[in-house]
Amino acid sequence: MVDTTDYNETLRPQFHFTARKNWLNDPNGLFYYQGIYHLFFQHNPFGLEWGNMTWGHAISPDLVHWQQLPNVLEPDELGTMFSGSAVVDWENTTEFQQGGHPPIVLIYTAAGNTSPASEGKSFTQCLAYSTDGGYTWQKYPGNPVLACVRPENRDPKVIWHAPSRRWIMTLYLDGNEFAFFSSPDLKTWSPLHTLFAPDSIECPDFFEISLEGSSNFSKWVWIAGNGRYYIGSFDGKHFQPETNLIVGDYGPNCYACQTYSDAPEGRRIQIAWMRGGKYPGMPFNQQMSFPCELRLVQTPLGLRLSRLPVREIETLYIQRHYYSEIPLQNNSFTLPNLNNGLIDFSCQIEPESHGRLKFKIHGQEVVFDLHSGTISYQGQTAPLLPLSGPLKVRILVDRTSLELFAQDGLVSFTSCYLPDSEFPEFMVSAQSGHIQIRDFTLWELGSAWTH
């Protein structure tokens, strides 16, 4: 069981994952196996700032309630442990299997020359594997499996491509350039091609996803570390983008987003590092975003990914507030005192509304300008897609983060903040025009650390 006594500090997120102590950054090696979601993460076991890169490890049955386990990858003579991914080797292509479990393999960057023991070494790609379902790990004696291609090539994302019966890796090279490789066994790799992504670096992700509502139409999605993505096609040898690079999140704190392999029901679940948050006086530093489910949907602008919180958040629901048909015209609507300030809120704004609508939550201001069709928050502005119905808004609020989702998740903002006060009011106001809110549902949440 999790000892929750250390998880109630003033600025500790209550339903976003944080390391029990010290620094955390990129999510790594996300996989699901036998009812458990595994989350690995870049971790400094010895301090609150970046350094000594090690893979931390946590598990959850539901993506909400996490238990941190002992670290799994520690620095060695090849370097410190930079980011990577994980796969379940169902067909034992690696021949690592030793019992009833298929091998589970971590593919990671050994960052040479980042520690005294690795002085003079290059950045290379390596393997570690588990034969007991993901709880104990050993590094492959034949590491590295991919030699240095560019001086700081890193962050391998690997998937199984069934039609070609090959493992496919996408890897950050340098600048705005990434590469693709293939392998029959995760141990020997052949180059395929390179990919250019403007204004994008690090931590690529790559996966196939079906169009929502269609089981026989799918596309491939490639995502960069900043969440920008291409939608395209892949034949086992070449990924061909069919869109421009699309912004995946407009917030200031979304980075190194990765998705789960082998998630049940074909779900595509994404977690990001909420880079740049501040937690003064806390024994931990940095947090993960709340897990979101990605869907491929058709829009007036073409195919897009939608991104919404996973349904498992409902395990934290404790009290519901509901209001309907709220007219706003140069006036405001204030909710009653909200117990612990943990919120999952949603509303629908009638399409005939016009003007500017402002949400003020924990001192944070989100403005919807229905005339210009934009959302503004923390100095960032996002466009709204053409609307044919009500504008749907959803906001998650934790002690030090606010995640906004609009238009069924086609627009999202991932952001951190420091609260003005412990439990300030939640106010909705019309700054101009006439706003009609069709319905307004707010759930107060319990803490994931007390269940």
PDB file of C-alpha atoms in Angstrom, residues 316-422:
ATOM      1  CA  LEU A 316     -12.395  10.784  -7.563  1.00  0.00           C
ATOM      2  CA  TYR A 317     -15.845  12.399  -7.866  1.00  0.00           C
ATOM      3  CA  ILE A 318     -17.306  13.283  -4.443  1.00  0.00           C
ATOM      4  CA  GLN A 319     -19.833  16.105  -4.860  1.00  0.00           C
ATOM      5  CA  ARG A 320     -21.707  17.428  -7.885  1.00  0.00           C
ATOM      6  CA  HIS A 321     -22.926  20.996  -8.484  1.00  0.00           C
ATOM      7  CA  TYR A 322     -25.252  21.505 -11.439  1.00  0.00           C
ATOM      8  CA  TYR A 323     -26.780  24.664 -12.904  1.00  0.00           C
ATOM      9  CA  SER A 324     -28.673  25.222 -16.146  1.00  0.00           C
ATOM     10  CA  GLU A 325     -29.725  28.088 -18.403  1.00  0.00           C
ATOM     11  CA  ILE A 326     -27.430  30.759 -16.975  1.00  0.00           C
ATOM     12  CA  PRO A 327     -27.731  34.114 -18.808  1.00  0.00           C
ATOM     13  CA  LEU A 328     -24.755  36.460 -18.526  1.00  0.00           C
ATOM     14  CA  GLN A 329     -24.726  40.045 -19.774  1.00  0.00           C
ATOM     15  CA  ASN A 330     -22.256  42.347 -18.038  1.00  0.00           C
ATOM     16  CA  ASN A 331     -22.754  40.315 -14.891  1.00  0.00           C
ATOM     17  CA  SER A 332     -21.131  37.346 -13.159  1.00  0.00           C
ATOM     18  CA  PHE A 333     -22.008  34.009 -11.631  1.00  0.00           C
ATOM     19  CA  THR A 334     -20.091  32.833  -8.558  1.00  0.00           C
ATOM     20  CA  LEU A 335     -20.058  29.307  -7.214  1.00  0.00           C
ATOM     21  CA  PRO A 336     -20.326  28.585  -3.508  1.00  0.00           C
ATOM     22  CA  ASN A 337     -17.204  27.747  -1.486  1.00  0.00           C
ATOM     23  CA  LEU A 338     -15.559  24.662  -2.952  1.00  0.00           C
ATOM     24  CA  ASN A 339     -14.277  22.521  -0.104  1.00  0.00           C
ATOM     25  CA  ASN A 340     -10.727  21.478  -1.157  1.00  0.00           C
ATOM     26  CA  GLY A 341     -10.473  23.302  -4.502  1.00  0.00           C
ATOM     27  CA  LEU A 342      -9.993  20.168  -6.643  1.00  0.00           C
ATOM     28  CA  ILE A 343     -12.311  20.509  -9.643  1.00  0.00           C
ATOM     29  CA  ASP A 344     -13.544  18.807 -12.810  1.00  0.00           C
ATOM     30  CA  PHE A 345     -15.829  21.338 -14.454  1.00  0.00           C
ATOM     31  CA  SER A 346     -17.697  21.320 -17.770  1.00  0.00           C
ATOM     32  CA  CYS A 347     -20.229  23.565 -19.486  1.00  0.00           C
ATOM     33  CA  GLN A 348     -21.854  24.225 -22.839  1.00  0.00           C
ATOM     34  CA  ILE A 349     -22.181  27.744 -24.245  1.00  0.00           C
ATOM     35  CA  GLU A 350     -25.081  28.333 -26.630  1.00  0.00           C
ATOM     36  CA  PRO A 351     -24.012  28.997 -30.247  1.00  0.00           C
ATOM     37  CA  GLU A 352     -25.947  32.282 -30.435  1.00  0.00           C
ATOM     38  CA  SER A 353     -23.835  33.713 -27.584  1.00  0.00           C
ATOM     39  CA  HIS A 354     -21.567  36.632 -28.433  1.00  0.00           C
ATOM     40  CA  GLY A 355     -19.008  38.729 -26.608  1.00  0.00           C
ATOM     41  CA  ARG A 356     -16.275  37.842 -24.108  1.00  0.00           C
ATOM     42  CA  LEU A 357     -16.643  35.213 -21.394  1.00  0.00           C
ATOM     43  CA  LYS A 358     -14.181  34.991 -18.500  1.00  0.00           C
ATOM     44  CA  PHE A 359     -13.581  32.158 -16.044  1.00  0.00           C
ATOM     45  CA  LYS A 360     -11.651  33.084 -12.899  1.00  0.00           C
ATOM     46  CA  ILE A 361     -10.495  30.010 -10.995  1.00  0.00           C
ATOM     47  CA  HIS A 362      -7.970  30.029  -8.164  1.00  0.00           C
ATOM     48  CA  GLY A 363      -6.882  33.453  -9.384  1.00  0.00           C
ATOM     49  CA  GLN A 364      -6.351  32.172 -12.944  1.00  0.00           C
ATOM     50  CA  GLU A 365      -8.232  33.908 -15.769  1.00  0.00           C
ATOM     51  CA  VAL A 366      -9.341  32.125 -18.942  1.00  0.00           C
ATOM     52  CA  VAL A 367     -11.025  34.337 -21.584  1.00  0.00           C
ATOM     53  CA  PHE A 368     -13.191  33.147 -24.480  1.00  0.00           C
ATOM     54  CA  ASP A 369     -13.618  35.821 -27.164  1.00  0.00           C
ATOM     55  CA  LEU A 370     -16.563  34.568 -29.162  1.00  0.00           C
ATOM     56  CA  HIS A 371     -16.266  37.413 -31.675  1.00  0.00           C
ATOM     57  CA  SER A 372     -12.683  36.618 -32.713  1.00  0.00           C
ATOM     58  CA  GLY A 373     -13.055  32.894 -32.006  1.00  0.00           C
ATOM     59  CA  THR A 374     -10.121  32.611 -29.595  1.00  0.00           C
ATOM     60  CA  ILE A 375      -9.246  31.364 -26.131  1.00  0.00           C
ATOM     61  CA  SER A 376      -6.595  33.173 -24.076  1.00  0.00           C
ATOM     62  CA  TYR A 377      -4.822  31.988 -20.951  1.00  0.00           C
ATOM     63  CA  GLN A 378      -1.417  32.718 -19.383  1.00  0.00           C
ATOM     64  CA  GLY A 379      -0.365  34.839 -22.341  1.00  0.00           C
ATOM     65  CA  GLN A 380      -1.170  32.109 -24.877  1.00  0.00           C
ATOM     66  CA  THR A 381      -3.973  32.326 -27.459  1.00  0.00           C
ATOM     67  CA  ALA A 382      -5.623  29.447 -29.327  1.00  0.00           C
ATOM     68  CA  PRO A 383      -8.073  29.608 -32.246  1.00  0.00           C
ATOM     69  CA  LEU A 384     -11.455  27.920 -32.060  1.00  0.00           C
ATOM     70  CA  LEU A 385     -12.479  25.775 -34.990  1.00  0.00           C
ATOM     71  CA  PRO A 386     -15.684  26.732 -36.850  1.00  0.00           C
ATOM     72  CA  LEU A 387     -18.656  25.900 -34.634  1.00  0.00           C
ATOM     73  CA  SER A 388     -21.896  24.223 -35.656  1.00  0.00           C
ATOM     74  CA  GLY A 389     -23.263  23.743 -32.151  1.00  0.00           C
ATOM     75  CA  PRO A 390     -22.621  24.743 -28.545  1.00  0.00           C
ATOM     76  CA  LEU A 391     -19.079  25.528 -27.430  1.00  0.00           C
ATOM     77  CA  LYS A 392     -18.064  22.786 -24.989  1.00  0.00           C
ATOM     78  CA  VAL A 393     -15.577  23.647 -22.261  1.00  0.00           C
ATOM     79  CA  ARG A 394     -13.948  21.408 -19.666  1.00  0.00           C
ATOM     80  CA  ILE A 395     -11.417  22.421 -17.010  1.00  0.00           C
ATOM     81  CA  LEU A 396      -9.450  20.335 -14.508  1.00  0.00           C
ATOM     82  CA  VAL A 397      -8.061  22.232 -11.527  1.00  0.00           C
ATOM     83  CA  ASP A 398      -5.514  20.807  -9.103  1.00  0.00           C
ATOM     84  CA  ARG A 399      -3.520  22.633  -6.436  1.00  0.00           C
ATOM     85  CA  THR A 400      -0.896  23.880  -8.895  1.00  0.00           C
ATOM     86  CA  SER A 401      -2.266  23.146 -12.369  1.00  0.00           C
ATOM     87  CA  LEU A 402      -5.129  24.004 -14.686  1.00  0.00           C
ATOM     88  CA  GLU A 403      -5.875  21.935 -17.797  1.00  0.00           C
ATOM     89  CA  LEU A 404      -8.398  23.343 -20.238  1.00  0.00           C
ATOM     90  CA  PHE A 405     -10.169  21.393 -23.001  1.00  0.00           C
ATOM     91  CA  ALA A 406     -12.511  23.030 -25.522  1.00  0.00           C
ATOM     92  CA  GLN A 407     -14.555  21.833 -28.481  1.00  0.00           C
ATOM     93  CA  ASP A 408     -14.558  18.200 -27.339  1.00  0.00           C
ATOM     94  CA  GLY A 409     -10.796  18.283 -26.819  1.00  0.00           C
ATOM     95  CA  LEU A 410      -9.777  19.744 -30.190  1.00  0.00           C
ATOM     96  CA  VAL A 411      -8.165  22.613 -28.265  1.00  0.00           C
ATOM     97  CA  SER A 412      -6.264  22.106 -25.021  1.00  0.00           C
ATOM     98  CA  PHE A 413      -4.111  24.148 -22.650  1.00  0.00           C
ATOM     99  CA  THR A 414      -1.794  22.380 -20.189  1.00  0.00           C
ATOM    100  CA  SER A 415      -0.562  24.824 -17.581  1.00  0.00           C
ATOM    101  CA  CYS A 416       0.864  25.212 -14.094  1.00  0.00           C
ATOM    102  CA  TYR A 417       0.339  28.050 -11.637  1.00  0.00           C
ATOM    103  CA  LEU A 418       0.877  29.069  -8.025  1.00  0.00           C
ATOM    104  CA  PRO A 419      -2.466  29.691  -6.281  1.00  0.00           C
ATOM    105  CA  ASP A 420      -3.296  33.160  -4.951  1.00  0.00           C
ATOM    106  CA  SER A 421      -4.916  31.690  -1.855  1.00  0.00           C
ATOM    107  CA  GLU A 422      -5.888  28.279  -0.560  1.00  0.00           C
TER     108      GLU A 422
END
